[in-house]
Amino acid sequence: MNLPSDFLPDDERSNRTGLDEAVFCESKRIEQIERIILYAVSKRRSQLLTRLNPKTYSSLSDEVRKVVDYEEVSHTGIVGDYPESDKSDQIAVVAAGSSDVGVAREAVRTLAYHGRSCSEFYDVGVAGLWRITNIEDQLRQMSIVVVVAGMDAALPTVVAGLIPSSIIAVPTSVGYGVSEGGRSALETILSSCSPGVVTVNIDNGFGAACAAIRIMNQVNS
Amino acid sequence: MNLPSDFLPDDERSNRTGLDEAVFCESKRIEQIERIILYAVSKRRSQLLTRLNPKTYSSLSDEVRKVVDYEEVSHTGIVGDYPESDKSDQIAVVAAGSSDVGVAREAVRTLAYHGRSCSEFYDVGVAGLWRITNIEDQLRQMSIVVVVAGMDAALPTVVAGLIPSSIIAVPTSVGYGVSEGGRSALETILSSCSPGVVTVNIDNGFGAACAAIRIMNQVNS
Amino acid sequence: MNLPSDFLPDDERSNRTGLDEAVFCESKRIEQIERIILYAVSKRRSQLLTRLNPKTYSSLSDEVRKVVDYEEVSHTGIVGDYPESDKSDQIAVVAAGSSDVGVAREAVRTLAYHGRSCSEFYDVGVAGLWRITNIEDQLRQMSIVVVVAGMDAALPTVVAGLIPSSIIAVPTSVGYGVSEGGRSALETILSSCSPGVVTVNIDNGFGAACAAIRIMNQVNS
Amino acid sequence: MNLPSDFLPDDERSNRTGLDEAVFCESKRIEQIERIILYAVSKRRSQLLTRLNPKTYSSLSDEVRKVVDYEEVSHTGIVGDYPESDKSDQIAVVAAGSSDVGVAREAVRTLAYHGRSCSEFYDVGVAGLWRITNIEDQLRQMSIVVVVAGMDAALPTVVAGLIPSSIIAVPTSVGYGVSEGGRSALETILSSCSPGVVTVNIDNGFGAACAAIRIMNQVNS
Amino acid sequence: MNLPSDFLPDDERSNRTGLDEAVFCESKRIEQIERIILYAVSKRRSQLLTRLNPKTYSSLSDEVRKVVDYEEVSHTGIVGDYPESDKSDQIAVVAAGSSDVGVAREAVRTLAYHGRSCSEFYDVGVAGLWRITNIEDQLRQMSIVVVVAGMDAALPTVVAGLIPSSIIAVPTSVGYGVSEGGRSALETILSSCSPGVVTVNIDNGFGAACAAIRIMNQVNS
Amino acid sequence: MNLPSDFLPDDERSNRTGLDEAVFCESKRIEQIERIILYAVSKRRSQLLTRLNPKTYSSLSDEVRKVVDYEEVSHTGIVGDYPESDKSDQIAVVAAGSSDVGVAREAVRTLAYHGRSCSEFYDVGVAGLWRITNIEDQLRQMSIVVVVAGMDAALPTVVAGLIPSSIIAVPTSVGYGVSEGGRSALETILSSCSPGVVTVNIDNGFGAACAAIRIMNQVNS
Amino acid sequence: MNLPSDFLPDDERSNRTGLDEAVFCESKRIEQIERIILYAVSKRRSQLLTRLNPKTYSSLSDEVRKVVDYEEVSHTGIVGDYPESDKSDQIAVVAAGSSDVGVAREAVRTLAYHGRSCSEFYDVGVAGLWRITNIEDQLRQMSIVVVVAGMDAALPTVVAGLIPSSIIAVPTSVGYGVSEGGRSALETILSSCSPGVVTVNIDNGFGAACAAIRIMNQVNS
Amino acid sequence: MNLPSDFLPDDERSNRTGLDEAVFCESKRIEQIERIILYAVSKRRSQLLTRLNPKTYSSLSDEVRKVVDYEEVSHTGIVGDYPESDKSDQIAVVAAGSSDVGVAREAVRTLAYHGRSCSEFYDVGVAGLWRITNIEDQLRQMSIVVVVAGMDAALPTVVAGLIPSSIIAVPTSVGYGVSEGGRSALETILSSCSPGVVTVNIDNGFGAACAAIRIMNQVNS
């Protein structure tokens, strides 16, 4: 019995939507990931890899590892070149707790891969209100604020009540007890009293960045 | 077959805990409620009634209705006298949205029934941060702040990050979609990033007031 | 005991975010709704009302009803004037099934109240793929596509795979069995294989429109 | 104390239903699996093994491993001979994402074990609609299409809207956040707007193949 | 503001799949249902109506009611002619409890509307095993057995262990406590120890019939 | 800071209820388990240990391991003597699948520890009805039948429909997809159409045996 | 189209299990209930009716109502004669709160219908421990204690820790917030720290009584 | 790309609320934890560490480990000095089972870190009522009783029914089947029939201690 053919990047989707297909590594075997990376290299294509945890990364062959620009905190890898980032500074990525930084960085890396710069603000959770009001004026200048928050996930609501920008929330799975897995953070965001907050799946920094790129395509066009 | 005997107030519990048993009317039939009220009157006892909705209240006989001090917004009734409230002003009851007022008032009425005064602050949700910072100094003077909030329920976290008082949160069932029934509000509160927030069951203004009374017994003793 | 003061519209939030506070009627009593409407009239303010179902609407006094521009299918009411809609045609509102129309219209009415026009496309669910491909070219011209879908909620994924616009999904509560209440539709959307789809709470057409307005503020500025 | 007797294949069920009992290896210990395999060999019986993951497989003794036709991607093993497949080509197995291939192959292997051939189509998810419409004509010739899909699981609905064949969906557990474990994929399928889609348990490629065999028994008889 | 156009039956889907679109009445308003029925009459089309409960049916105008062949127990209505049923007797519809009859009849009516006859067996739940073994020989002659069961939903498993036919299960929402709403019945069926049982959504007799028609199209072609 | 004192067996409960306290090893550390066992030995007490998995067992010191009568399949250990079993043969322990044997044996071992004999019947699931009817006459002689079943958990219902004995069901966590963890098996049992079936927690063979002992105390007294 | 035949009581089950089939009225229509009752009368059979709420009862025809011995609090009806109760006094029915009395009485009525007497103890919840210890000696004399409890459902655990009798718990659906529907009460009972507590479905007083009868059959035989 | 700056303790929150920020180690990497500890040492600050499991602790460098006062059972570490505890003995920490001790000790250590003494009572679950009544008089002297309980979590209700002190419950995740993860314990506590019980998240001994400190600040001020 023959195995099915490998994953091949789908150029048609990229052309239609302006978004490259990322390789979600979590459910793939080492050999699959290696072949995808080597294929990209052989075709001189760029390739974004997400959910590539340190253990899997270190299991890749030396040959493969050395062509991957890997960032441990965000579990992302980038193969090949990508456009230099614009300098427009219209996007902010904001994270509530120090444990949310990995997801925030997944968004930052996805933006960079698509040629979008952003400003980053960390450790500004609502349990210390002064940390948010300190950056309020900076955030108000942004077209888009990506807000990454787990646990009580109150930050997107507070930010959205202060400024008119697009607010894309990302709930995170950080937590224990009822917070475990991130469902309560997701539901807090969906229940936000501030109108116009949108969300993506739990821990989906990649998706939030893609949504930001869709918006920026319209803003800049 | 004989029916079981009626509900009789349990004086031993009241003596032991300092808290009177309230009559939870939601799952009781009209006749049961009427008999309980008339029993209290005949014994010259006071009696707090909770979850007595307007439709049930209006189904009670005229004779019964006229001995009940009924408040529609909180679905509470009080039979008989109760101690004049202290003037210490150590408790605040704070509600995020106008739809949370009923639950907040259940707490206020329970406090009053036990001789405890409080200050009330309504419509101070975190979607408008200035509404909270406006009352921050007042809240800091309180021994206890009961915070009633539904939907994203971010208010208890924000308040607890600003002041050292006891914070008793009450999630409410206001909402739709994922907020329906109040579970997401409850989980937000349990996941609070501000240390030392405690909670009671959804919509349980009565329970929050009882917890406040337990604390005040210690504070004043 | 005095009742707490009434709901008062919060001009500061409106000034900060560019979004007016809507009155969510579902959890308010008739008298509250009437007072809010009469207050708006007396102050010559506009006011959007959501979740005002036909039964509640018909319980309002004649005096109040006649100042409300009411739409039954979307359970929305508008008091007072609102800006004439722009003619830019940058937003589409798309609904999968005929039962999703009410939620779609809540979005359309919210957009109109804020001076935003949109194109509407109904009954284009993925069970008949030709209905989507027929309108693909029109949708590609839009800056934003609001996609309203219940049941299997596959439409946002399919649309997002075809075009580069911003995609704001709204899951609906239409359905029975496992679809009842809309959770499965919401989760389908959060699990979308098309990158960059964002969502709001179940049945939250109002929220989707507010998110679209936040984006348009950036696009047009 | 004596241990209970071993698992023994039940010929009566096989005779009644036309379906052999497979050995579900996930909850069995190494020794149990080894004894079952050796029993089959000694009796010259065929035996299908499912959920035999690579780690367990590699823990089996050399003697046992060499009589098992093992396929890593599908976690299946086959002991002994099985009928040559028919050439009728009436069944298709279709998978949405590259991570669904393992479950799809479990179905293919179960069909083969029972003497049924099939055509396989991979990586045809709805985020790229052209991938489905490209194979629409081929699928329409099939009596049965087994559709394996995780995440948003929109593929069964789309396929079922295009063709009149029997559609047996298999939700998969691929995913994270709300998709984790496959419940949302399952519910999407149960909520399908295309009439006549049926489903089996999450990741149950074996069950889908058995359902297809039940149908083929009727088609060919 | 103009309302969106009405529901119009989609002939293309019918041509492609061999299944007519039914009108799901539960989430439609009286006027919508009336217009759909009158449209069918005016075009001399047939139309199946599901989830038309007695209260809604009795609210329809006399003119509309008299063109509907209504069955109260199954909440179904049929407008216009439909093909005389075949006499092949290849389908059985089996229901476990007397409360499952409504769902079973929805399947029977859907089959009839599409020109398919069936045999019906009621009140054969597994709490009385002799009731099933009594009809075992009759069921074995069938190509397809639709098994409707709520509560413990053990019947599909038992039947599928006895015979080689296609088994399409329909969980029902009958019950209370943990059975309320039908989730536990659905999960029992998905967990069936008998291989090859497939299922549809809770209470979805219509869907089970459509799945049976998809199969019969292959059997008879 | 001093650590709290060790677990000490509570003789008063044993005297009152006739049931010895078992040591649930899953959430205890190696040292705790060792000290408990050595304490029992030093006091010449018997002690039942449950949920002692092979890995934990093999981590115990040699000195401790040699005083424990350990059974791997049931994860149980017994320290010291226990009464010879009665010969009354009034209890049967029945298991549906080969994967349920571990839980069944936990019940058997708990019975033995308390001096109760039983008959064991394995691999008699309802997917092969003849396996149950074959033992029906034997089961009818029993005072109590403990029925252990996972997945669709239909066996307790079928057995309870055939005989008048006490039926104590034990749902098991065997399974995957919707069956994972055993909730669906538990709910099937709670929804049983056969009156008088009772249940214990998932995988709780120990609890079922204790319930049987409570009954036997009454039967034999 | 003919409707399926009516519900007919199944004598075989009654003969095999010693338990009569009760008619669960909640999901039956008025006409069905009336025909079942009249059938019982015509055959001079006894018949137990459960979940017959006051509104349904009052909708029955006068002719039918007068042959039913109806008890409002338990929603039960009995048609025809039933054996005089034994005087053995071996069963107690205990309820925690006044709102649990209806479910407790369903158990009492089911016992009486089958000729079993019992003692009743109400309003003995654990929030007032003295109420339990007051009746401890009486309960210890019983063979079986049926314990009905909602909310925190701690009573079965406390009772089972004090006495050696069989403990059959019945969780009730009384409550609000997280207690609504009775799941938390059910799970408390399944998690009981007292060994040997068994349970039935939420609100299933009938099932608990049937389980008690199964035990008593063994005790007295 | 630069990584975001490290976690820095927030003195403003500490000043405002009287509660130091603890470091939640579970979601932090080894290097992060080491840097936080060394920062505290360099600044001569004290620092509380929670959820520092033995495996992570033993992975810390020797240099770091030797400045941490580590307690294995509670997974807590303390860096630096902390105030000598008061001798007021107004707080009790009570745990139901021996498996709840770790969570109880997290509370005790948090209290000590903030200069608060407490009395500890272990293994006093309600399955042995005499163990509670034995300490009733001691508990009645306390201002606050922190009650740690998993499984059926009945202890907070029983204690709160006996004494007038503040009762702060902590549900624990100990258990299996329906108790796994602690949700059922949490819901039992929220459903408590004893008025005035408050709770924190599952396993949150730290949070309960902080709530106690908030109260003590009021009691002693």
Coordinates of N, CA and C in Angstrom, one line a residue, chain E residues 67-171:
Chain E
V67 N -54.3 23.0 2.7 CA -53.5 22.4 1.7 C -52.3 21.5 2.3
V68 N -52.3 21.5 3.6 CA -51.2 20.7 4.2 C -51.7 19.4 4.8
D69 N -51.0 18.3 4.4 CA -51.3 17.0 5.0 C -50.4 17.0 6.3
Y70 N -51.1 17.2 7.4 CA -50.3 17.4 8.7 C -50.4 16.2 9.5
E71 N -49.3 15.8 10.2 CA -49.3 14.7 11.1 C -48.8 15.2 12.5
E72 N -49.7 15.1 13.5 CA -49.4 15.8 14.7 C -48.2 15.1 15.4
V73 N -48.2 13.8 15.5 CA -47.2 13.1 16.3 C -45.8 13.3 15.8
S74 N -45.6 13.5 14.5 CA -44.3 13.8 14.0 C -44.0 15.2 13.7
H75 N -45.0 16.1 13.9 CA -44.8 17.5 13.6 C -44.4 17.7 12.1
T76 N -44.9 16.9 11.2 CA -44.5 17.1 9.8 C -45.8 17.5 9.0
G77 N -45.5 18.2 8.0 CA -46.6 18.5 7.0 C -46.1 18.3 5.6
I78 N -47.0 17.9 4.7 CA -46.6 17.7 3.3 C -47.6 18.5 2.5
V79 N -47.0 19.3 1.5 CA -47.8 20.0 0.6 C -47.7 19.4 -0.8
G80 N -48.8 19.1 -1.4 CA -48.7 18.6 -2.8 C -48.5 17.1 -2.9
D81 N -48.4 16.6 -4.1 CA -48.3 15.2 -4.3 C -46.9 14.7 -4.1
Y82 N -46.7 13.4 -3.9 CA -45.4 12.8 -3.8 C -45.5 11.4 -4.4
P83 N -44.4 10.8 -4.8 CA -44.5 9.6 -5.5 C -45.1 8.5 -4.7
E84 N -45.8 7.6 -5.3 CA -46.3 6.4 -4.6 C -45.1 5.6 -4.1
S85 N -45.2 5.1 -2.9 CA -44.0 4.4 -2.4 C -43.8 3.1 -3.1
D86 N -42.5 2.8 -3.3 CA -42.1 1.5 -3.8 C -42.6 0.4 -2.9
K87 N -42.6 -0.8 -3.3 CA -43.1 -1.9 -2.4 C -41.9 -2.8 -2.0
S88 N -40.7 -2.3 -2.1 CA -39.6 -3.2 -2.0 C -39.4 -3.7 -0.5
D89 N -39.8 -2.9 0.4 CA -39.7 -3.2 1.8 C -38.3 -3.6 2.2
Q90 N -37.4 -2.6 2.0 CA -36.0 -2.8 2.3 C -35.6 -2.0 3.5
I91 N -36.5 -1.2 4.0 CA -36.1 -0.3 5.1 C -37.0 -0.6 6.3
A92 N -36.4 -0.7 7.5 CA -37.2 -0.8 8.7 C -37.0 0.5 9.6
V93 N -38.0 0.9 10.2 CA -37.8 2.0 11.2 C -38.3 1.4 12.6
V94 N -37.3 1.4 13.5 CA -37.5 0.7 14.8 C -37.4 1.8 15.9
A95 N -38.3 1.8 16.9 CA -38.2 2.7 18.0 C -38.2 2.0 19.3
A96 N -37.4 2.5 20.3 CA -37.2 1.8 21.5 C -38.4 2.1 22.5
G97 N -38.8 3.3 22.7 CA -39.8 3.7 23.6 C -41.0 4.3 23.0
S98 N -42.1 4.4 23.7 CA -43.3 5.0 23.1 C -43.1 6.5 22.9
S99 N -42.1 7.1 23.6 CA -41.9 8.5 23.5 C -41.0 8.8 22.3
D100 N -40.4 7.8 21.6 CA -39.6 8.0 20.5 C -40.3 8.0 19.2
V101 N -41.6 7.7 19.3 CA -42.4 7.5 18.1 C -42.5 8.7 17.2
G102 N -42.5 9.9 17.8 CA -42.6 11.1 17.0 C -41.4 11.3 16.0
V103 N -40.2 11.0 16.6 CA -39.0 11.1 15.7 C -39.0 10.0 14.7
A104 N -39.5 8.8 15.1 CA -39.5 7.7 14.1 C -40.5 8.1 12.9
R105 N -41.6 8.6 13.3 CA -42.6 9.0 12.2 C -42.0 10.1 11.4
E106 N -41.2 11.0 11.9 CA -40.6 12.0 11.0 C -39.7 11.3 9.9
A107 N -39.1 10.2 10.3 CA -38.3 9.5 9.3 C -39.2 8.8 8.3
V108 N -40.3 8.2 8.8 CA -41.2 7.5 8.0 C -41.9 8.4 6.9
R109 N -42.3 9.6 7.4 CA -42.9 10.6 6.5 C -41.9 11.1 5.5
T110 N -40.7 11.3 5.9 CA -39.6 11.8 4.9 C -39.4 10.7 3.9
L111 N -39.3 9.5 4.3 CA -39.2 8.4 3.3 C -40.4 8.4 2.3
A112 N -41.6 8.4 2.9 CA -42.7 8.4 2.0 C -42.8 9.5 1.0
Y113 N -42.4 10.7 1.5 CA -42.3 11.9 0.6 C -41.4 11.7 -0.6
H114 N -40.3 10.9 -0.3 CA -39.4 10.6 -1.4 C -39.7 9.3 -2.1
G115 N -40.9 8.7 -1.8 CA -41.3 7.5 -2.6 C -40.7 6.2 -2.0
R116 N -40.4 6.2 -0.7 CA -39.8 5.0 -0.2 C -40.7 4.4 0.9
S117 N -41.0 3.1 0.8 CA -41.8 2.5 1.9 C -40.9 2.0 3.0
C118 N -41.5 1.7 4.1 CA -40.7 1.0 5.2 C -41.7 0.3 6.1
S119 N -41.1 -0.6 6.9 CA -41.9 -1.3 8.0 C -41.5 -0.6 9.3
E120 N -42.5 -0.6 10.2 CA -42.3 0.1 11.5 C -42.4 -0.9 12.6
F121 N -41.5 -0.8 13.6 CA -41.6 -1.6 14.8 C -41.4 -0.7 16.0
Y122 N -42.4 -0.7 16.9 CA -42.3 0.2 18.0 C -42.2 -0.5 19.4
D123 N -41.7 0.2 20.4 CA -41.7 -0.3 21.8 C -40.9 -1.6 21.9
V124 N -39.7 -1.6 21.3 CA -38.9 -2.8 21.4 C -37.5 -2.5 22.1
G125 N -37.6 -1.8 23.2 CA -36.4 -1.4 23.9 C -35.7 -2.6 24.5
V126 N -34.4 -2.4 24.9 CA -33.6 -3.5 25.3 C -33.9 -3.9 26.8
A127 N -34.7 -3.1 27.5 CA -35.0 -3.5 28.9 C -35.9 -4.8 28.8
G128 N -36.4 -5.1 27.6 CA -37.1 -6.4 27.5 C -36.6 -7.0 26.2
L129 N -35.6 -7.8 26.4 CA -34.8 -8.3 25.3 C -35.6 -9.2 24.3
W130 N -36.6 -9.9 24.9 CA -37.5 -10.7 24.1 C -38.2 -10.0 23.0
R131 N -38.4 -8.7 23.2 CA -39.1 -7.9 22.2 C -38.2 -7.7 20.9
I132 N -36.9 -7.7 21.1 CA -36.0 -7.6 20.0 C -35.8 -8.9 19.3
T133 N -35.5 -9.9 20.1 CA -35.3 -11.2 19.4 C -36.5 -11.7 18.7
N134 N -37.7 -11.3 19.1 CA -38.9 -11.6 18.4 C -38.9 -11.1 16.9
I135 N -38.3 -10.0 16.7 CA -38.3 -9.4 15.3 C -37.0 -9.5 14.6
E136 N -36.1 -10.2 15.2 CA -34.7 -10.3 14.6 C -34.7 -10.8 13.2
D137 N -35.6 -11.9 12.9 CA -35.5 -12.4 11.6 C -36.1 -11.5 10.6
Q138 N -37.1 -10.7 11.0 CA -37.7 -9.7 10.0 C -36.6 -8.6 9.7
L139 N -35.9 -8.2 10.8 CA -34.9 -7.1 10.5 C -33.8 -7.6 9.7
R140 N -33.4 -8.8 9.8 CA -32.3 -9.3 9.0 C -32.6 -9.3 7.5
Q141 N -33.8 -9.2 7.1 CA -34.2 -9.2 5.7 C -34.0 -7.7 5.1
M142 N -33.8 -6.8 6.0 CA -33.8 -5.4 5.5 C -32.5 -5.0 5.0
S143 N -32.4 -4.0 4.0 CA -31.2 -3.4 3.7 C -30.7 -2.4 4.7
I144 N -31.7 -1.7 5.2 CA -31.4 -0.6 6.2 C -32.3 -0.7 7.4
V145 N -31.8 -0.5 8.6 CA -32.6 -0.4 9.8 C -32.3 0.9 10.4
V146 N -33.3 1.8 10.5 CA -33.2 3.1 11.2 C -33.7 2.8 12.6
V147 N -32.8 3.0 13.6 CA -33.1 2.7 15.0 C -33.2 4.0 15.8
V148 N -34.4 4.3 16.3 CA -34.6 5.5 17.1 C -34.6 5.2 18.6
A149 N -33.8 5.8 19.4 CA -33.7 5.5 20.8 C -33.2 6.6 21.6
G150 N -33.8 6.8 22.8 CA -33.4 7.9 23.7 C -32.9 7.2 25.0
M151 N -32.8 8.0 26.0 CA -32.4 7.4 27.4 C -31.0 6.7 27.2
D152 N -31.0 5.4 27.5 CA -29.7 4.7 27.5 C -29.4 4.3 26.0
A153 N -30.3 4.4 25.1 CA -30.0 4.3 23.7 C -29.2 3.0 23.4
A154 N -29.5 1.9 24.0 CA -28.7 0.7 23.8 C -29.2 -0.1 22.6
L155 N -30.4 0.2 22.1 CA -31.0 -0.6 21.0 C -30.1 -0.7 19.8
P156 N -29.6 0.5 19.2 CA -28.8 0.3 18.0 C -27.6 -0.7 18.2
T157 N -27.0 -0.7 19.3 CA -25.9 -1.6 19.5 C -26.3 -3.0 19.5
V158 N -27.4 -3.3 20.2 CA -27.9 -4.7 20.2 C -28.4 -5.1 18.8
V159 N -29.1 -4.3 18.1 CA -29.5 -4.7 16.8 C -28.3 -4.9 15.8
A160 N -27.4 -4.0 15.9 CA -26.2 -4.1 15.0 C -25.3 -5.3 15.3
G161 N -25.4 -5.8 16.5 CA -24.7 -7.1 16.8 C -25.4 -8.3 16.3
L162 N -26.6 -8.2 15.9 CA -27.4 -9.3 15.4 C -27.5 -9.5 13.9
I163 N -27.4 -8.4 13.2 CA -27.7 -8.5 11.7 C -26.7 -7.7 10.9
P164 N -26.5 -8.0 9.6 CA -25.5 -7.4 8.8 C -26.0 -6.1 8.0
S165 N -27.2 -5.7 8.2 CA -27.8 -4.6 7.5 C -27.1 -3.2 7.9
S166 N -27.4 -2.2 7.1 CA -27.0 -0.9 7.5 C -27.8 -0.4 8.7
I167 N -27.1 0.2 9.7 CA -27.8 0.6 10.9 C -27.6 2.1 11.0
I168 N -28.7 2.9 10.9 CA -28.7 4.3 11.0 C -29.4 4.6 12.3
A169 N -28.6 5.1 13.3 CA -29.2 5.4 14.6 C -29.7 6.9 14.7
V170 N -30.8 7.1 15.5 CA -31.2 8.4 15.8 C -31.4 8.6 17.3
P171 N -30.5 9.3 17.9 CA -30.8 9.5 19.4 C -31.9 10.5 19.6

